[in-house]
Amino acid sequence: MKKIFSTAFTMALVSLLFSSFVFIQGKKVTGPLDGKKFTILLVQGGKKEIPDEMSFTSGKCKTTYFTKEYEFPAKLYDVTYIDSTNTDKRNYEFTWESMNEWKEKIALTATIEGDEIEGTAEVVGKKGKTTKTYTFTGKLKKKKGAK
């Protein structure tokens, strides 16, 4: 009787642990900026202007230019500040870092105030030296059909 109880208890414990693991693994990552897209203008070295788009999906951030030009993949972003005193238009500060297969890294910081975004991005080479610096400003991209 004791052995049957011990075996049943062990099986129940294993089942519980396995279902918890599956539940945790299947949980979708989300972030407070998910679903937002910004049309931005990158300025490199105070001169060269580059149109771009920044988007947020599943807790990750990416920009079209940095993905195409440097092959930086979408990575999780970190919201470091949220001002929710105005419920219509919240303000955010966030950081985002990504690394490509050549060990180059992008470090981006930005502030979102309502529908406007501004920030800086540094591309750092594999030896740890900043190779390019960008500033950017932009506006929230309106969804199709929105006024």
Short mmCIF file of C-alpha atoms in Angstrom, two decimals:
data_model
loop_
_atom_site.label_atom_id
_atom_site.label_comp_id
_atom_site.label_asym_id
_atom_site.label_seq_id
_atom_site.Cartn_x
_atom_site.Cartn_y
_atom_site.Cartn_z
CA MET A 1 0.00 0.00 0.00
CA LYS A 2 2.83 2.37 0.89
CA LYS A 3 4.60 1.64 -2.43
CA ILE A 4 1.40 2.31 -4.45
CA PHE A 5 0.93 5.65 -2.68
CA SER A 6 4.58 6.58 -3.26
CA THR A 7 4.38 5.69 -6.97
CA ALA A 8 1.09 7.60 -7.41
CA PHE A 9 2.51 10.61 -5.60
CA THR A 10 5.66 10.58 -7.77
CA MET A 11 3.62 10.32 -10.98
CA ALA A 12 1.38 13.19 -9.89
CA LEU A 13 4.40 15.34 -9.05
CA VAL A 14 6.06 14.61 -12.41
CA SER A 15 2.79 15.39 -14.21
CA LEU A 16 2.45 18.69 -12.37
CA LEU A 17 6.02 19.72 -13.11
CA PHE A 18 5.70 18.78 -16.79
CA SER A 19 2.43 20.69 -17.26
CA SER A 20 3.93 23.74 -15.52
CA PHE A 21 6.96 23.59 -17.82
CA VAL A 22 4.76 23.34 -20.93
CA PHE A 23 2.61 26.23 -19.72
CA ILE A 24 5.62 28.46 -19.06
CA GLN A 25 7.25 27.58 -22.40
CA GLY A 26 4.03 28.33 -24.29
CA LYS A 27 3.41 31.73 -22.69
CA LYS A 28 3.50 34.53 -25.23
CA VAL A 29 5.86 37.42 -24.45
CA THR A 30 4.28 40.85 -24.73
CA GLY A 31 5.37 44.39 -24.03
CA PRO A 32 3.59 47.70 -23.45
CA LEU A 33 4.66 49.02 -26.87
CA ASP A 34 3.46 45.99 -28.86
CA GLY A 35 1.46 46.86 -31.96
CA LYS A 36 3.04 50.30 -32.36
CA LYS A 37 4.91 51.33 -35.50
CA PHE A 38 6.80 54.58 -35.89
CA THR A 39 7.97 56.28 -39.05
CA ILE A 40 11.36 57.68 -38.09
CA LEU A 41 14.14 59.69 -39.69
CA LEU A 42 17.65 58.57 -38.77
CA VAL A 43 20.39 61.18 -38.91
CA GLN A 44 23.95 59.88 -39.11
CA GLY A 45 26.79 62.21 -38.17
CA GLY A 46 24.49 65.23 -38.26
CA LYS A 47 24.26 65.01 -42.07
CA LYS A 48 22.97 61.86 -43.73
CA GLU A 49 19.19 61.41 -43.34
CA ILE A 50 17.74 57.91 -43.65
CA PRO A 51 13.98 57.17 -43.56
CA ASP A 52 13.13 54.14 -41.42
CA GLU A 53 10.35 52.34 -39.60
CA MET A 54 10.50 51.02 -36.03
CA SER A 55 8.03 48.36 -34.91
CA PHE A 56 7.18 46.50 -31.71
CA THR A 57 5.84 42.95 -31.70
CA SER A 58 5.79 40.18 -29.06
CA GLY A 59 7.93 42.19 -26.68
CA LYS A 60 10.56 42.75 -29.39
CA CYS A 61 11.75 45.83 -31.26
CA LYS A 62 13.24 46.11 -34.74
CA THR A 63 13.85 48.73 -37.39
CA THR A 64 13.77 48.18 -41.11
CA TYR A 65 17.06 49.99 -41.76
CA PHE A 66 19.13 48.30 -39.06
CA THR A 67 17.73 44.90 -40.01
CA LYS A 68 18.53 45.42 -43.69
CA GLU A 69 21.85 47.28 -43.36
CA TYR A 70 23.41 45.45 -40.39
CA GLU A 71 21.23 42.33 -40.07
CA PHE A 72 20.35 43.10 -36.45
CA PRO A 73 17.50 40.74 -35.52
CA ALA A 74 14.44 41.74 -33.52
CA LYS A 75 15.20 41.41 -29.81
CA LEU A 76 13.39 42.10 -26.55
CA TYR A 77 13.17 45.75 -25.58
CA ASP A 78 13.27 47.03 -22.00
CA VAL A 79 10.87 49.76 -20.90
CA THR A 80 12.68 51.69 -18.18
CA TYR A 81 9.97 54.28 -17.43
CA ILE A 82 6.23 54.65 -17.97
CA ASP A 83 4.34 57.85 -17.16
CA SER A 84 0.69 56.93 -17.07
CA THR A 85 -0.68 60.14 -15.55
CA ASN A 86 -2.26 60.98 -18.90
CA THR A 87 -4.35 57.94 -19.83
CA ASP A 88 -4.85 59.12 -23.43
CA LYS A 89 -1.16 59.42 -24.31
CA ARG A 90 1.37 57.60 -22.18
CA ASN A 91 5.05 58.43 -22.14
CA TYR A 92 7.73 55.74 -22.25
CA GLU A 93 11.50 55.43 -22.10
CA PHE A 94 13.03 52.25 -23.42
CA THR A 95 16.28 50.61 -24.43
CA TRP A 96 16.95 47.99 -27.07
CA GLU A 97 20.08 46.03 -27.87
CA SER A 98 20.71 43.49 -30.58
CA MET A 99 23.75 41.67 -31.93
CA ASN A 100 24.32 40.31 -35.42
CA GLU A 101 26.31 37.24 -36.46
CA TRP A 102 29.48 39.35 -36.90
CA LYS A 103 29.34 40.33 -33.20
CA GLU A 104 28.41 43.93 -34.03
CA LYS A 105 25.94 45.40 -31.55
CA ILE A 106 23.33 48.13 -31.63
CA ALA A 107 22.45 50.02 -28.45
CA LEU A 108 19.37 52.20 -28.81
CA THR A 109 17.67 54.44 -26.24
CA ALA A 110 14.48 56.37 -26.91
CA THR A 111 11.68 58.38 -25.39
CA ILE A 112 8.09 58.21 -26.58
CA GLU A 113 5.83 61.13 -25.71
CA GLY A 114 2.33 60.47 -26.98
CA ASP A 115 2.66 59.90 -30.73
CA GLU A 116 6.25 61.17 -31.03
CA ILE A 117 9.54 59.34 -30.58
CA GLU A 118 13.14 60.51 -30.35
CA GLY A 119 16.37 58.80 -29.44
CA THR A 120 19.89 57.71 -30.25
CA ALA A 121 21.46 54.54 -31.59
CA GLU A 122 25.08 53.45 -31.55
CA VAL A 123 26.53 50.68 -33.66
CA VAL A 124 29.46 49.08 -31.86
CA GLY A 125 31.99 46.89 -33.67
CA LYS A 126 33.11 43.50 -32.39
CA LYS A 127 36.16 45.12 -30.76
CA GLY A 128 33.89 47.32 -28.63
CA LYS A 129 34.45 50.60 -30.49
CA THR A 130 31.49 52.74 -31.62
CA THR A 131 31.54 52.76 -35.43
CA LYS A 132 28.43 54.86 -36.16
CA THR A 133 26.10 57.06 -34.16
CA TYR A 134 22.56 57.97 -35.17
CA THR A 135 19.90 60.27 -33.74
CA PHE A 136 16.29 59.93 -34.75
CA THR A 137 12.86 61.48 -34.44
CA GLY A 138 9.54 60.25 -35.68
CA LYS A 139 5.81 59.87 -35.34
CA LEU A 140 3.44 57.01 -34.67
CA LYS A 141 2.36 55.45 -37.94
CA LYS A 142 -1.41 55.65 -38.26
CA LYS A 143 -3.20 52.35 -38.79
CA LYS A 144 -5.02 51.98 -42.09
CA GLY A 145 -8.48 53.48 -41.84
CA ALA A 146 -7.62 55.55 -38.75
CA LYS A 147 -8.09 59.31 -38.81
#
